[in-house]
Structure formats: C-alpha cells, structure tokens
PDB file of C-alpha atoms in Angstrom:
ATOM      1  CA  UNK A1468       0.000   0.000   0.000  1.00  0.00           C
ATOM      2  CA  UNK A1469       1.369   3.378  -1.023  1.00  0.00           C
ATOM      3  CA  UNK A1470       1.567   6.396   1.252  1.00  0.00           C
ATOM      4  CA  UNK A1471      -1.260   8.063  -0.664  1.00  0.00           C
ATOM      5  CA  UNK A1472      -3.526   5.049  -0.050  1.00  0.00           C
ATOM      6  CA  UNK A1473      -2.556   4.955   3.633  1.00  0.00           C
ATOM      7  CA  UNK A1474      -3.341   8.644   3.990  1.00  0.00           C
ATOM      8  CA  UNK A1475      -6.687   8.188   2.251  1.00  0.00           C
ATOM      9  CA  UNK A1476      -7.650   5.276   4.438  1.00  0.00           C
ATOM     10  CA  UNK A1477      -6.527   7.102   7.556  1.00  0.00           C
ATOM     11  CA  UNK A1478      -8.533  10.163   6.581  1.00  0.00           C
ATOM     12  CA  UNK A1479      -5.497  12.462   6.332  1.00  0.00           C
ATOM     13  CA  UNK A1480      -4.714  14.871   3.518  1.00  0.00           C
ATOM     14  CA  UNK A1481      -1.479  15.416   1.546  1.00  0.00           C
ATOM     15  CA  UNK A1482       0.473  18.492   2.559  1.00  0.00           C
ATOM     16  CA  UNK A1483       1.819  20.914  -0.044  1.00  0.00           C
ATOM     17  CA  UNK A1484       5.417  19.702   0.378  1.00  0.00           C
ATOM     18  CA  UNK A1485       4.382  16.046   0.133  1.00  0.00           C
ATOM     19  CA  UNK A1486       2.448  16.670  -3.087  1.00  0.00           C
ATOM     20  CA  UNK A1487       5.376  18.619  -4.516  1.00  0.00           C
ATOM     21  CA  UNK A1488       7.854  15.888  -3.603  1.00  0.00           C
ATOM     22  CA  UNK A1489       5.695  13.092  -5.023  1.00  0.00           C
ATOM     23  CA  UNK A1490       5.087  15.028  -8.255  1.00  0.00           C
ATOM     24  CA  UNK A1491       8.828  15.592  -8.700  1.00  0.00           C
ATOM     25  CA  UNK A1492       9.617  11.917  -8.067  1.00  0.00           C
ATOM     26  CA  UNK A1493       6.833  10.451 -10.192  1.00  0.00           C
ATOM     27  CA  UNK A1494       7.479  12.695 -13.200  1.00  0.00           C
ATOM     28  CA  UNK A1495       3.772  13.226 -13.902  1.00  0.00           C
ATOM     29  CA  UNK A1496       1.634  16.336 -13.598  1.00  0.00           C
ATOM     30  CA  UNK A1497       2.450  20.018 -13.988  1.00  0.00           C
ATOM     31  CA  UNK A1498       4.842  21.330 -11.350  1.00  0.00           C
ATOM     32  CA  UNK A1499       4.276  24.799  -9.966  1.00  0.00           C
ATOM     33  CA  UNK A1500       6.562  26.912  -7.858  1.00  0.00           C
ATOM     34  CA  UNK A1501       6.629  30.496  -6.671  1.00  0.00           C
ATOM     35  CA  UNK A1502       9.535  32.553  -7.930  1.00  0.00           C
ATOM     36  CA  UNK A1503      11.816  33.849  -5.239  1.00  0.00           C
ATOM     37  CA  UNK A1504      13.607  37.163  -5.033  1.00  0.00           C
ATOM     38  CA  UNK A1505      16.701  35.797  -6.739  1.00  0.00           C
ATOM     39  CA  UNK A1506      14.642  34.682  -9.762  1.00  0.00           C
ATOM     40  CA  UNK A1507      13.302  38.159 -10.547  1.00  0.00           C
ATOM     41  CA  UNK A1508      15.467  40.933 -11.946  1.00  0.00           C
ATOM     42  CA  UNK A1509      15.624  44.299 -10.217  1.00  0.00           C
ATOM     43  CA  UNK A1510      13.787  47.226 -11.770  1.00  0.00           C
ATOM     44  CA  UNK A1511      17.035  49.199 -12.257  1.00  0.00           C
ATOM     45  CA  UNK A1512      18.969  46.360 -13.916  1.00  0.00           C
ATOM     46  CA  UNK A1513      19.704  46.129 -17.616  1.00  0.00           C
ATOM     47  CA  UNK A1514      17.614  43.547 -19.446  1.00  0.00           C
ATOM     48  CA  UNK A1515      20.747  42.295 -21.252  1.00  0.00           C
ATOM     49  CA  UNK A1516      23.566  42.440 -18.707  1.00  0.00           C
ATOM     50  CA  UNK A1517      21.284  41.839 -15.657  1.00  0.00           C
ATOM     51  CA  UNK A1518      23.431  44.327 -13.721  1.00  0.00           C
ATOM     52  CA  UNK A1519      22.583  47.812 -12.404  1.00  0.00           C
ATOM     53  CA  UNK A1520      22.791  50.276 -15.292  1.00  0.00           C
ATOM     54  CA  UNK A1521      25.759  52.656 -15.302  1.00  0.00           C
ATOM     55  CA  UNK A1522      24.200  54.796 -18.069  1.00  0.00           C
ATOM     56  CA  UNK A1523      20.514  53.769 -18.177  1.00  0.00           C
ATOM     57  CA  UNK A1524      18.222  54.327 -21.152  1.00  0.00           C
ATOM     58  CA  UNK A1525      14.649  53.167 -21.611  1.00  0.00           C
ATOM     59  CA  UNK A1526      12.554  52.224 -24.638  1.00  0.00           C
ATOM     60  CA  UNK A1527       9.079  53.530 -25.318  1.00  0.00           C
ATOM     61  CA  UNK A1528       7.700  50.173 -24.142  1.00  0.00           C
ATOM     62  CA  UNK A1529       9.346  50.570 -20.716  1.00  0.00           C
ATOM     63  CA  UNK A1530      12.340  48.209 -20.922  1.00  0.00           C
ATOM     64  CA  UNK A1531      15.512  49.444 -19.267  1.00  0.00           C
ATOM     65  CA  UNK A1532      18.950  48.944 -20.833  1.00  0.00           C
ATOM     66  CA  UNK A1533      22.494  50.038 -20.240  1.00  0.00           C
ATOM     67  CA  UNK A1534      23.370  52.360 -23.106  1.00  0.00           C
ATOM     68  CA  UNK A1535      26.661  50.616 -23.850  1.00  0.00           C
ATOM     69  CA  UNK A1536      25.007  47.173 -23.896  1.00  0.00           C
ATOM     70  CA  UNK A1537      22.078  48.147 -26.129  1.00  0.00           C
ATOM     71  CA  UNK A1538      24.323  49.995 -28.630  1.00  0.00           C
ATOM     72  CA  UNK A1539      26.601  46.964 -28.803  1.00  0.00           C
ATOM     73  CA  UNK A1540      23.537  44.797 -29.400  1.00  0.00           C
ATOM     74  CA  UNK A1541      22.366  47.072 -32.247  1.00  0.00           C
ATOM     75  CA  UNK A1542      25.833  47.004 -33.842  1.00  0.00           C
ATOM     76  CA  UNK A1543      25.915  43.191 -33.633  1.00  0.00           C
ATOM     77  CA  UNK A1544      22.522  42.994 -35.323  1.00  0.00           C
ATOM     78  CA  UNK A1545      23.677  45.320 -38.111  1.00  0.00           C
ATOM     79  CA  UNK A1546      26.828  43.257 -38.643  1.00  0.00           C
ATOM     80  CA  UNK A1547      24.711  40.113 -38.835  1.00  0.00           C
ATOM     81  CA  UNK A1548      22.472  41.845 -41.376  1.00  0.00           C
ATOM     82  CA  UNK A1549      25.482  42.756 -43.541  1.00  0.00           C
ATOM     83  CA  UNK A1550      26.755  39.168 -43.381  1.00  0.00           C
ATOM     84  CA  UNK A1551      23.376  37.723 -44.370  1.00  0.00           C
ATOM     85  CA  UNK A1552      22.969  40.313 -47.139  1.00  0.00           C
ATOM     86  CA  UNK A1553      26.338  39.348 -48.663  1.00  0.00           C
ATOM     87  CA  UNK A1554      25.354  35.690 -48.512  1.00  0.00           C
ATOM     88  CA  UNK A1555      22.024  36.485 -50.168  1.00  0.00           C
ATOM     89  CA  UNK A1556      23.726  38.438 -52.997  1.00  0.00           C
ATOM     90  CA  UNK A1557      26.199  35.595 -53.504  1.00  0.00           C
ATOM     91  CA  UNK A1558      23.296  33.145 -53.778  1.00  0.00           C
ATOM     92  CA  UNK A1559      21.542  35.379 -56.336  1.00  0.00           C
ATOM     93  CA  UNK A1560      24.745  35.606 -58.360  1.00  0.00           C
ATOM     94  CA  UNK A1561      25.129  31.808 -58.335  1.00  0.00           C
ATOM     95  CA  UNK A1562      21.512  31.397 -59.443  1.00  0.00           C
ATOM     96  CA  UNK A1563      22.072  33.763 -62.363  1.00  0.00           C
ATOM     97  CA  UNK A1564      25.201  31.877 -63.384  1.00  0.00           C
ATOM     98  CA  UNK A1565      23.347  28.561 -63.185  1.00  0.00           C
ATOM     99  CA  UNK A1566      20.480  29.922 -65.283  1.00  0.00           C
ATOM    100  CA  UNK A1567      22.848  31.284 -67.927  1.00  0.00           C
ATOM    101  CA  UNK A1568      24.739  27.988 -68.001  1.00  0.00           C
ATOM    102  CA  UNK A1569      21.470  26.066 -68.354  1.00  0.00           C
ATOM    103  CA  UNK A1570      20.374  28.318 -71.241  1.00  0.00           C
ATOM    104  CA  UNK A1571      23.754  27.868 -72.919  1.00  0.00           C
ATOM    105  CA  UNK A1572      23.591  24.076 -72.521  1.00  0.00           C
ATOM    106  CA  UNK A1573      20.025  23.983 -73.895  1.00  0.00           C
ATOM    107  CA  UNK A1574      21.107  26.033 -76.920  1.00  0.00           C
ATOM    108  CA  UNK A1575      24.065  23.723 -77.565  1.00  0.00           C
ATOM    109  CA  UNK A1576      21.809  20.656 -77.300  1.00  0.00           C
ATOM    110  CA  UNK A1577      19.387  22.232 -79.756  1.00  0.00           C
ATOM    111  CA  UNK A1578      22.166  22.930 -82.261  1.00  0.00           C
ATOM    112  CA  UNK A1579      23.557  19.418 -81.829  1.00  0.00           C
ATOM    113  CA  UNK A1580      20.144  17.853 -82.403  1.00  0.00           C
ATOM    114  CA  UNK A1581      19.642  19.986 -85.512  1.00  0.00           C
ATOM    115  CA  UNK A1582      23.014  18.945 -86.969  1.00  0.00           C
ATOM    116  CA  UNK A1583      22.318  15.247 -86.315  1.00  0.00           C
ATOM    117  CA  UNK A1584      18.929  15.572 -87.993  1.00  0.00           C
ATOM    118  CA  UNK A1585      20.480  17.243 -91.039  1.00  0.00           C
ATOM    119  CA  UNK A1586      23.085  14.512 -91.325  1.00  0.00           C
ATOM    120  CA  UNK A1587      20.419  11.792 -91.259  1.00  0.00           C
ATOM    121  CA  UNK A1588      18.575  13.436 -94.183  1.00  0.00           C
ATOM    122  CA  UNK A1589      21.532  13.323 -96.607  1.00  0.00           C
ATOM    123  CA  UNK A1590      21.811  10.070 -98.629  1.00  0.00           C
ATOM    124  CA  UNK A1591      24.825   8.371-100.188  1.00  0.00           C
ATOM    125  CA  UNK A1592      25.226   8.585-104.025  1.00  0.00           C
ATOM    126  CA  UNK A1593      24.287   5.342-105.831  1.00  0.00           C
ATOM    127  CA  UNK A1594      26.527   3.606-108.357  1.00  0.00           C
ATOM    128  CA  UNK A1595      24.317   2.963-111.436  1.00  0.00           C
ATOM    129  CA  UNK A1596      26.471   0.001-112.584  1.00  0.00           C
ATOM    130  CA  UNK A1597      26.508  -1.995-109.365  1.00  0.00           C
ATOM    131  CA  UNK A1598      23.531  -0.946-107.222  1.00  0.00           C
ATOM    132  CA  UNK A1599      19.850  -0.564-108.090  1.00  0.00           C
ATOM    133  CA  UNK A1600      17.630   2.235-106.799  1.00  0.00           C
ATOM    134  CA  UNK A1601      15.823   1.388-103.553  1.00  0.00           C
ATOM    135  CA  UNK A1602      12.362   1.331-105.228  1.00  0.00           C
ATOM    136  CA  UNK A1603      13.443  -1.058-108.017  1.00  0.00           C
ATOM    137  CA  UNK A1604      15.346  -3.232-105.553  1.00  0.00           C
ATOM    138  CA  UNK A1605      12.215  -3.585-103.386  1.00  0.00           C
ATOM    139  CA  UNK A1606      10.143  -4.687-106.387  1.00  0.00           C
ATOM    140  CA  UNK A1607      12.619  -7.323-107.538  1.00  0.00           C
ATOM    141  CA  UNK A1608      13.140  -8.879-104.089  1.00  0.00           C
ATOM    142  CA  UNK A1609      10.581 -11.444-102.986  1.00  0.00           C
ATOM    143  CA  UNK A1610       8.888 -11.001 -99.617  1.00  0.00           C
ATOM    144  CA  UNK A1611      10.157 -13.307 -96.886  1.00  0.00           C
ATOM    145  CA  UNK A1612       7.661 -15.466 -94.946  1.00  0.00           C
ATOM    146  CA  UNK A1613       6.792 -14.028 -91.545  1.00  0.00           C
ATOM    147  CA  UNK A1614       7.186 -16.440 -88.635  1.00  0.00           C
ATOM    148  CA  UNK A1615       4.601 -15.962 -85.839  1.00  0.00           C
ATOM    149  CA  UNK A1616       6.006 -15.180 -82.444  1.00  0.00           C
ATOM    150  CA  UNK A1617       4.385 -14.932 -79.043  1.00  0.00           C
ATOM    151  CA  UNK A1618       4.062 -11.690 -77.173  1.00  0.00           C
ATOM    152  CA  UNK A1619       6.532 -12.735 -74.515  1.00  0.00           C
ATOM    153  CA  UNK A1620       9.191 -13.857 -76.962  1.00  0.00           C
ATOM    154  CA  UNK A1621       8.795 -10.766 -79.106  1.00  0.00           C
ATOM    155  CA  UNK A1622       8.946  -8.547 -76.064  1.00  0.00           C
ATOM    156  CA  UNK A1623      12.061 -10.314 -74.857  1.00  0.00           C
ATOM    157  CA  UNK A1624      13.736 -10.164 -78.227  1.00  0.00           C
ATOM    158  CA  UNK A1625      12.897  -6.483 -78.636  1.00  0.00           C
ATOM    159  CA  UNK A1626      14.194  -5.701 -75.190  1.00  0.00           C
ATOM    160  CA  UNK A1627      17.349  -7.683 -75.844  1.00  0.00           C
ATOM    161  CA  UNK A1628      17.901  -5.918 -79.163  1.00  0.00           C
ATOM    162  CA  UNK A1629      17.466  -2.568 -77.487  1.00  0.00           C
ATOM    163  CA  UNK A1630      19.911  -3.458 -74.753  1.00  0.00           C
ATOM    164  CA  UNK A1631      22.429  -4.772 -77.283  1.00  0.00           C
ATOM    165  CA  UNK A1632      21.972  -1.671 -79.417  1.00  0.00           C
ATOM    166  CA  UNK A1633      22.579   0.528 -76.408  1.00  0.00           C
ATOM    167  CA  UNK A1634      25.785  -1.306 -75.583  1.00  0.00           C
ATOM    168  CA  UNK A1635      26.941  -1.378 -79.215  1.00  0.00           C
ATOM    169  CA  UNK A1636      26.414   2.342 -79.629  1.00  0.00           C
ATOM    170  CA  UNK A1637      28.546   2.901 -76.541  1.00  0.00           C
ATOM    171  CA  UNK A1638      25.921   4.726 -74.503  1.00  0.00           C
ATOM    172  CA  UNK A1639      26.625   5.060 -70.799  1.00  0.00           C
ATOM    173  CA  UNK A1640      24.354   3.305 -68.378  1.00  0.00           C
ATOM    174  CA  UNK A1641      22.492   5.613 -66.035  1.00  0.00           C
ATOM    175  CA  UNK A1642      23.997   5.250 -62.566  1.00  0.00           C
ATOM    176  CA  UNK A1643      22.115   6.315 -59.480  1.00  0.00           C
ATOM    177  CA  UNK A1644      24.074   8.419 -56.981  1.00  0.00           C
ATOM    178  CA  UNK A1645      25.172   6.915 -53.699  1.00  0.00           C
ATOM    179  CA  UNK A1646      22.223   7.166 -51.354  1.00  0.00           C
ATOM    180  CA  UNK A1647      24.394   7.093 -48.235  1.00  0.00           C
ATOM    181  CA  UNK A1648      26.296  10.274 -49.173  1.00  0.00           C
ATOM    182  CA  UNK A1649      24.046  13.311 -48.558  1.00  0.00           C
ATOM    183  CA  UNK A1650      25.833  15.505 -51.093  1.00  0.00           C
ATOM    184  CA  UNK A1651      25.226  12.969 -53.903  1.00  0.00           C
ATOM    185  CA  UNK A1652      21.551  12.318 -53.339  1.00  0.00           C
ATOM    186  CA  UNK A1653      19.094  13.869 -55.809  1.00  0.00           C
ATOM    187  CA  UNK A1654      17.381  15.831 -53.025  1.00  0.00           C
ATOM    188  CA  UNK A1655      20.605  17.356 -51.694  1.00  0.00           C
ATOM    189  CA  UNK A1656      20.323  21.088 -52.373  1.00  0.00           C
ATOM    190  CA  UNK A1657      21.742  24.148 -50.710  1.00  0.00           C
ATOM    191  CA  UNK A1658      19.357  25.828 -48.292  1.00  0.00           C
ATOM    192  CA  UNK A1659      17.830  28.893 -49.889  1.00  0.00           C
ATOM    193  CA  UNK A1660      18.802  32.098 -48.094  1.00  0.00           C
ATOM    194  CA  UNK A1661      15.970  34.592 -47.742  1.00  0.00           C
ATOM    195  CA  UNK A1662      16.599  38.313 -48.056  1.00  0.00           C
ATOM    196  CA  UNK A1663      17.336  39.567 -44.512  1.00  0.00           C
ATOM    197  CA  UNK A1664      15.314  42.233 -42.765  1.00  0.00           C
ATOM    198  CA  UNK A1665      17.232  45.414 -42.012  1.00  0.00           C
ATOM    199  CA  UNK A1666      15.074  46.285 -38.999  1.00  0.00           C
ATOM    200  CA  UNK A1667      16.628  45.853 -35.541  1.00  0.00           C
ATOM    201  CA  UNK A1668      14.143  44.519 -33.001  1.00  0.00           C
ATOM    202  CA  UNK A1669      14.101  45.007 -29.241  1.00  0.00           C
ATOM    203  CA  UNK A1670      15.204  41.769 -27.509  1.00  0.00           C
ATOM    204  CA  UNK A1671      12.365  42.094 -24.988  1.00  0.00           C
ATOM    205  CA  UNK A1672       9.338  43.600 -26.757  1.00  0.00           C
ATOM    206  CA  UNK A1673      10.275  42.283 -30.265  1.00  0.00           C
ATOM    207  CA  UNK A1674       9.322  45.676 -31.709  1.00  0.00           C
ATOM    208  CA  UNK A1675      11.498  47.846 -34.001  1.00  0.00           C
ATOM    209  CA  UNK A1676      14.287  49.499 -32.038  1.00  0.00           C
ATOM    210  CA  UNK A1677      16.140  52.690 -32.949  1.00  0.00           C
ATOM    211  CA  UNK A1678      18.932  54.253 -30.944  1.00  0.00           C
ATOM    212  CA  UNK A1679      17.544  57.759 -31.485  1.00  0.00           C
ATOM    213  CA  UNK A1680      14.270  56.719 -29.764  1.00  0.00           C
ATOM    214  CA  UNK A1681      16.026  55.610 -26.558  1.00  0.00           C
ATOM    215  CA  UNK A1682      15.231  57.923 -23.639  1.00  0.00           C
ATOM    216  CA  UNK A1683      17.998  58.725 -21.111  1.00  0.00           C
ATOM    217  CA  UNK A1684      17.019  57.915 -17.525  1.00  0.00           C
ATOM    218  CA  UNK A1685      18.187  59.915 -14.505  1.00  0.00           C
ATOM    219  CA  UNK A1686      17.851  58.059 -11.204  1.00  0.00           C
ATOM    220  CA  UNK A1687      18.071  59.958  -7.918  1.00  0.00           C
ATOM    221  CA  UNK A1688      20.390  58.057  -5.580  1.00  0.00           C
ATOM    222  CA  UNK A1689      19.407  57.309  -2.034  1.00  0.00           C
ATOM    223  CA  UNK A1690      22.949  57.794  -0.775  1.00  0.00           C
ATOM    224  CA  UNK A1691      23.889  57.157   2.789  1.00  0.00           C
ATOM    225  CA  UNK A1692      27.010  58.950   3.994  1.00  0.00           C
ATOM    226  CA  UNK A1693      28.003  56.007   6.197  1.00  0.00           C
ATOM    227  CA  UNK A1694      27.447  53.363   3.492  1.00  0.00           C
ATOM    228  CA  UNK A1695      30.701  52.882   1.575  1.00  0.00           C
ATOM    229  CA  UNK A1696      29.601  49.770  -0.347  1.00  0.00           C
ATOM    230  CA  UNK A1697      29.460  49.772  -4.166  1.00  0.00           C
ATOM    231  CA  UNK A1698      26.158  50.346  -5.930  1.00  0.00           C
ATOM    232  CA  UNK A1699      25.696  46.664  -6.793  1.00  0.00           C
ATOM    233  CA  UNK A1700      25.930  45.567  -3.164  1.00  0.00           C
ATOM    234  CA  UNK A1701      23.380  48.087  -1.902  1.00  0.00           C
ATOM    235  CA  UNK A1702      19.830  46.934  -1.275  1.00  0.00           C
ATOM    236  CA  UNK A1703      18.444  50.494  -1.396  1.00  0.00           C
ATOM    237  CA  UNK A1704      19.839  52.352  -4.398  1.00  0.00           C
ATOM    238  CA  UNK A1705      17.377  54.967  -5.649  1.00  0.00           C
ATOM    239  CA  UNK A1706      14.491  57.116  -4.492  1.00  0.00           C
ATOM    240  CA  UNK A1707      11.604  58.996  -6.115  1.00  0.00           C
ATOM    241  CA  UNK A1708      12.709  62.325  -7.556  1.00  0.00           C
ATOM    242  CA  UNK A1709       9.630  64.112  -6.139  1.00  0.00           C
ATOM    243  CA  UNK A1710       8.499  62.385  -2.931  1.00  0.00           C
ATOM    244  CA  UNK A1711      11.873  60.748  -2.086  1.00  0.00           C
ATOM    245  CA  UNK A1712      10.166  57.403  -1.493  1.00  0.00           C
ATOM    246  CA  UNK A1713      12.472  54.400  -1.803  1.00  0.00           C
ATOM    247  CA  UNK A1714      12.200  52.639  -5.157  1.00  0.00           C
ATOM    248  CA  UNK A1715      12.101  48.844  -5.364  1.00  0.00           C
ATOM    249  CA  UNK A1716      10.409  46.035  -7.287  1.00  0.00           C
ATOM    250  CA  UNK A1717       7.448  46.351  -4.933  1.00  0.00           C
ATOM    251  CA  UNK A1718       7.008  50.026  -5.872  1.00  0.00           C
ATOM    252  CA  UNK A1719       5.754  50.631  -9.428  1.00  0.00           C
ATOM    253  CA  UNK A1720       7.584  53.574 -10.965  1.00  0.00           C
ATOM    254  CA  UNK A1721       7.690  55.505 -14.229  1.00  0.00           C
ATOM    255  CA  UNK A1722      10.015  57.741 -16.227  1.00  0.00           C
ATOM    256  CA  UNK A1723       9.075  61.270 -17.308  1.00  0.00           C
ATOM    257  CA  UNK A1724      10.203  61.674 -20.939  1.00  0.00           C
ATOM    258  CA  UNK A1725      11.208  65.415 -20.904  1.00  0.00           C
ATOM    259  CA  UNK A1726      13.478  65.240 -17.843  1.00  0.00           C
ATOM    260  CA  UNK A1727      14.166  61.489 -17.606  1.00  0.00           C
ATOM    261  CA  UNK A1728      13.462  61.523 -13.870  1.00  0.00           C
ATOM    262  CA  UNK A1729      12.072  58.416 -12.175  1.00  0.00           C
ATOM    263  CA  UNK A1730       9.023  58.817  -9.943  1.00  0.00           C
ATOM    264  CA  UNK A1731       6.561  56.424  -8.368  1.00  0.00           C
ATOM    265  CA  UNK A1732       3.176  55.777  -9.991  1.00  0.00           C
ATOM    266  CA  UNK A1733       1.561  56.954  -6.782  1.00  0.00           C
ATOM    267  CA  UNK A1734       3.285  60.315  -7.296  1.00  0.00           C
ATOM    268  CA  UNK A1735       2.097  60.376 -10.907  1.00  0.00           C
ATOM    269  CA  UNK A1736      -1.534  59.786  -9.932  1.00  0.00           C
ATOM    270  CA  UNK A1737      -1.633  62.200  -6.998  1.00  0.00           C
ATOM    271  CA  UNK A1738       0.671  65.027  -8.069  1.00  0.00           C
ATOM    272  CA  UNK A1739       1.793  65.045 -11.692  1.00  0.00           C
ATOM    273  CA  UNK A1740      -1.539  64.213 -13.375  1.00  0.00           C
ATOM    274  CA  UNK A1741      -3.244  67.188 -11.753  1.00  0.00           C
ATOM    275  CA  UNK A1742      -1.661  69.693 -14.146  1.00  0.00           C
ATOM    276  CA  UNK A1743       0.211  67.247 -16.503  1.00  0.00           C
ATOM    277  CA  UNK A1744       3.507  69.130 -16.337  1.00  0.00           C
ATOM    278  CA  UNK A1745       7.013  67.893 -15.749  1.00  0.00           C
ATOM    279  CA  UNK A1746       7.977  69.332 -12.324  1.00  0.00           C
ATOM    280  CA  UNK A1747      11.653  69.566 -13.373  1.00  0.00           C
ATOM    281  CA  UNK A1748      11.418  71.103 -16.869  1.00  0.00           C
ATOM    282  CA  UNK A1749       7.911  72.576 -16.875  1.00  0.00           C
ATOM    283  CA  UNK A1750       7.045  70.903 -20.181  1.00  0.00           C
ATOM    284  CA  UNK A1751       3.474  69.797 -20.822  1.00  0.00           C
ATOM    285  CA  UNK A1752       3.098  66.048 -20.513  1.00  0.00           C
ATOM    286  CA  UNK A1753       1.015  63.622 -22.521  1.00  0.00           C
ATOM    287  CA  UNK A1754       0.049  60.133 -21.485  1.00  0.00           C
ATOM    288  CA  UNK A1755       2.746  58.706 -23.768  1.00  0.00           C
ATOM    289  CA  UNK A1756       5.378  60.836 -21.978  1.00  0.00           C
ATOM    290  CA  UNK A1757       4.838  58.857 -18.767  1.00  0.00           C
ATOM    291  CA  UNK A1758       6.662  55.546 -19.386  1.00  0.00           C
ATOM    292  CA  UNK A1759       6.096  52.810 -16.865  1.00  0.00           C
ATOM    293  CA  UNK A1760       9.213  50.758 -16.077  1.00  0.00           C
ATOM    294  CA  UNK A1761       8.798  47.014 -16.619  1.00  0.00           C
ATOM    295  CA  UNK A1762       9.807  45.214 -13.451  1.00  0.00           C
ATOM    296  CA  UNK A1763      11.404  41.803 -13.191  1.00  0.00           C
ATOM    297  CA  UNK A1764      12.145  41.364 -16.894  1.00  0.00           C
ATOM    298  CA  UNK A1765      15.435  39.925 -18.154  1.00  0.00           C
ATOM    299  CA  UNK A1766      16.846  38.942 -21.521  1.00  0.00           C
ATOM    300  CA  UNK A1767      15.998  35.310 -20.742  1.00  0.00           C
ATOM    301  CA  UNK A1768      12.556  35.665 -19.100  1.00  0.00           C
ATOM    302  CA  UNK A1769       9.498  37.855 -19.498  1.00  0.00           C
ATOM    303  CA  UNK A1770       8.546  40.547 -17.002  1.00  0.00           C
ATOM    304  CA  UNK A1771       7.037  38.987 -13.889  1.00  0.00           C
ATOM    305  CA  UNK A1772       4.581  41.751 -13.027  1.00  0.00           C
ATOM    306  CA  UNK A1773       1.283  39.891 -13.058  1.00  0.00           C
ATOM    307  CA  UNK A1774       2.415  36.420 -11.984  1.00  0.00           C
ATOM    308  CA  UNK A1775       5.294  35.216  -9.828  1.00  0.00           C
ATOM    309  CA  UNK A1776       4.544  31.543 -10.433  1.00  0.00           C
ATOM    310  CA  UNK A1777       6.624  29.275 -12.669  1.00  0.00           C
ATOM    311  CA  UNK A1778       5.151  26.156 -14.252  1.00  0.00           C
ATOM    312  CA  UNK A1779       6.712  23.080 -15.803  1.00  0.00           C
ATOM    313  CA  UNK A1780       4.362  20.982 -17.926  1.00  0.00           C
ATOM    314  CA  UNK A1781       4.743  17.210 -17.611  1.00  0.00           C
ATOM    315  CA  UNK A1782       2.779  14.199 -18.906  1.00  0.00           C
ATOM    316  CA  UNK A1783      -0.574  13.665 -17.185  1.00  0.00           C
ATOM    317  CA  UNK A1784      -1.904  10.175 -16.539  1.00  0.00           C
ATOM    318  CA  UNK A1785      -5.366   9.669 -18.016  1.00  0.00           C
ATOM    319  CA  UNK A1786      -8.073   8.466 -15.691  1.00  0.00           C
ATOM    320  CA  UNK A1787      -9.513   5.082 -16.592  1.00  0.00           C
TER     321      UNK A1787
END
C-alpha cells in the first residue's frame, strides 16, 4: 500500500510539500513553484547584462537597458544583417550563373540535335552500274515469310535488341548516386537564403528598435554617507525624484520623458496628473510621456509583473 492510499484510508490529507515531492519523483503532472527574489530581476537592472545600469536608457515600451550594452547589441545585429545580405547576394549571383549555363547548354543541345537531324537526311550517291535504286530493288526482291512469335518472346527479343543496341552504340548506363552520401543524393540542395530584414528589433518587446528613440534615464540616488559599499551591493539604491520614497520592485515607478526623472506611480496619480507638467522642466506632458518601467524582466525571461509563479508541464496520466 502506497503512502497516498494509507493517507486516504486514515482520513489524512497530503500536505503541499508532500504533493510537490511526489510530483517531482513520479514525473507526472504540472509542477508549480513560486519565484523567489533571486529569480526576478531588479527594476534598475539592464535587461541584457542583468546588472545595475551605469548609463541607463529606456525604450518607449518601458524596458531598461544600459546604453553601452544596447548599442553593442544594435551594432551586432547590423553586422549580422550585412553578413546575411552578402550571402544572399552571392546566392543570387550563383543562381544567375546557373540559369545562364542552363540556357547555354540547352542552346548547344538544340544545335547538336539539328546537326544530327540534317546529317540523317543526306543520302549516299548510288553507283548505277553496281547498285539498283531502292524502289526497283524492293520490287525485284521477294517477300520473306513471316514467322509468328508470341508476345513474350517478341517482347524479350525487342528488349534484348534494345539493350544490345545501347551497348553497341557505346551509350553510358544511367547510374544512381550513392544514397548514403548526402551531397550525392538527388534531393541534396543548398538551403535557400531569404533576403534579410534590415530592422533591428528590441530583444524584450520584439518591436522595431532605434537608438535615437532611446530615452535617457536619470535616477536619484538614495545615498547614505556612512554606506561605503558599491552600488551593486546596496539593497536600497534609488528614491523617487519628487516624494523621495524608496524605489524597489514592490514600488511601481515611471520615467518622465522630458526630464528622464524616475518617480513612483503613486506620485504620478496624486501630483503630476493634476496639471500634466514635468515638475523639473515645466514641459506639458502627454500620457505617452509617462513611461512605466517594466519590473522583473530579463533577456531570458518575461517581465514577472502579473504572476510570480513558474510552471513546468509534464505528462498527465489519463483516468480510466
């Protein structure tokens, strides 16, 4: 009797840890777990380097990057585009050469067939003293008796004559390529290269990305005179530029486009949206000028704002 059956008979219920352990050991059922603090990126970390940004910039969708890292990423994408474009042009050039060669070969075959046909039309001159014309010769010769043959024998004889004729004429036998060598199989063809897209896409939002559209971000540090640790080791790094509230993953915050200052969403709702002006530059704000920072997103995982639960799908046993 298994532990599950003993618990059922005893009237007890599986605990969460027991169910989790049994699911991991059995290999069946979808496993669920809550993401811890170490599994979620900080709001001020670059989505590519996963480290606090030295020179932060933000996209219009709200993804934060280190300026050096995102420019390097854009340059890599452009280099990859140039490489693929050269490969595409080389493929087009090879296709043109193959087409021209095929046209040239077809023309040569056509000329060769025409010459052979012309040669077959010409007849040899007849000697009037030794040979008779073909028409007179056919009239003088008696017809030979035709011997009946069966279909199988005639078919065999015809096939044999054809085979002998092929060998006598010196024609090459058609040889199939080696099927165990991929490059010699009939289906072995070079993979067609499609024309690459010049657009650079954001690694997080998958939308077109341009360096000129990146918005510089200015964080206000929550410096402590007695804290001599580096910025990476500090738990509290930045504060709201208006209310001086501490910023963290638990505090939703946004960037004001004109000044690049970071404020909390609570400050936006209670203070900034009353007159819709940037308190640092005095510029009039629109809704698109208030960019909400995506929290918890990395280059390897989506932003964990709505759900902090990870799932792993496994086979499920069907009930009988």
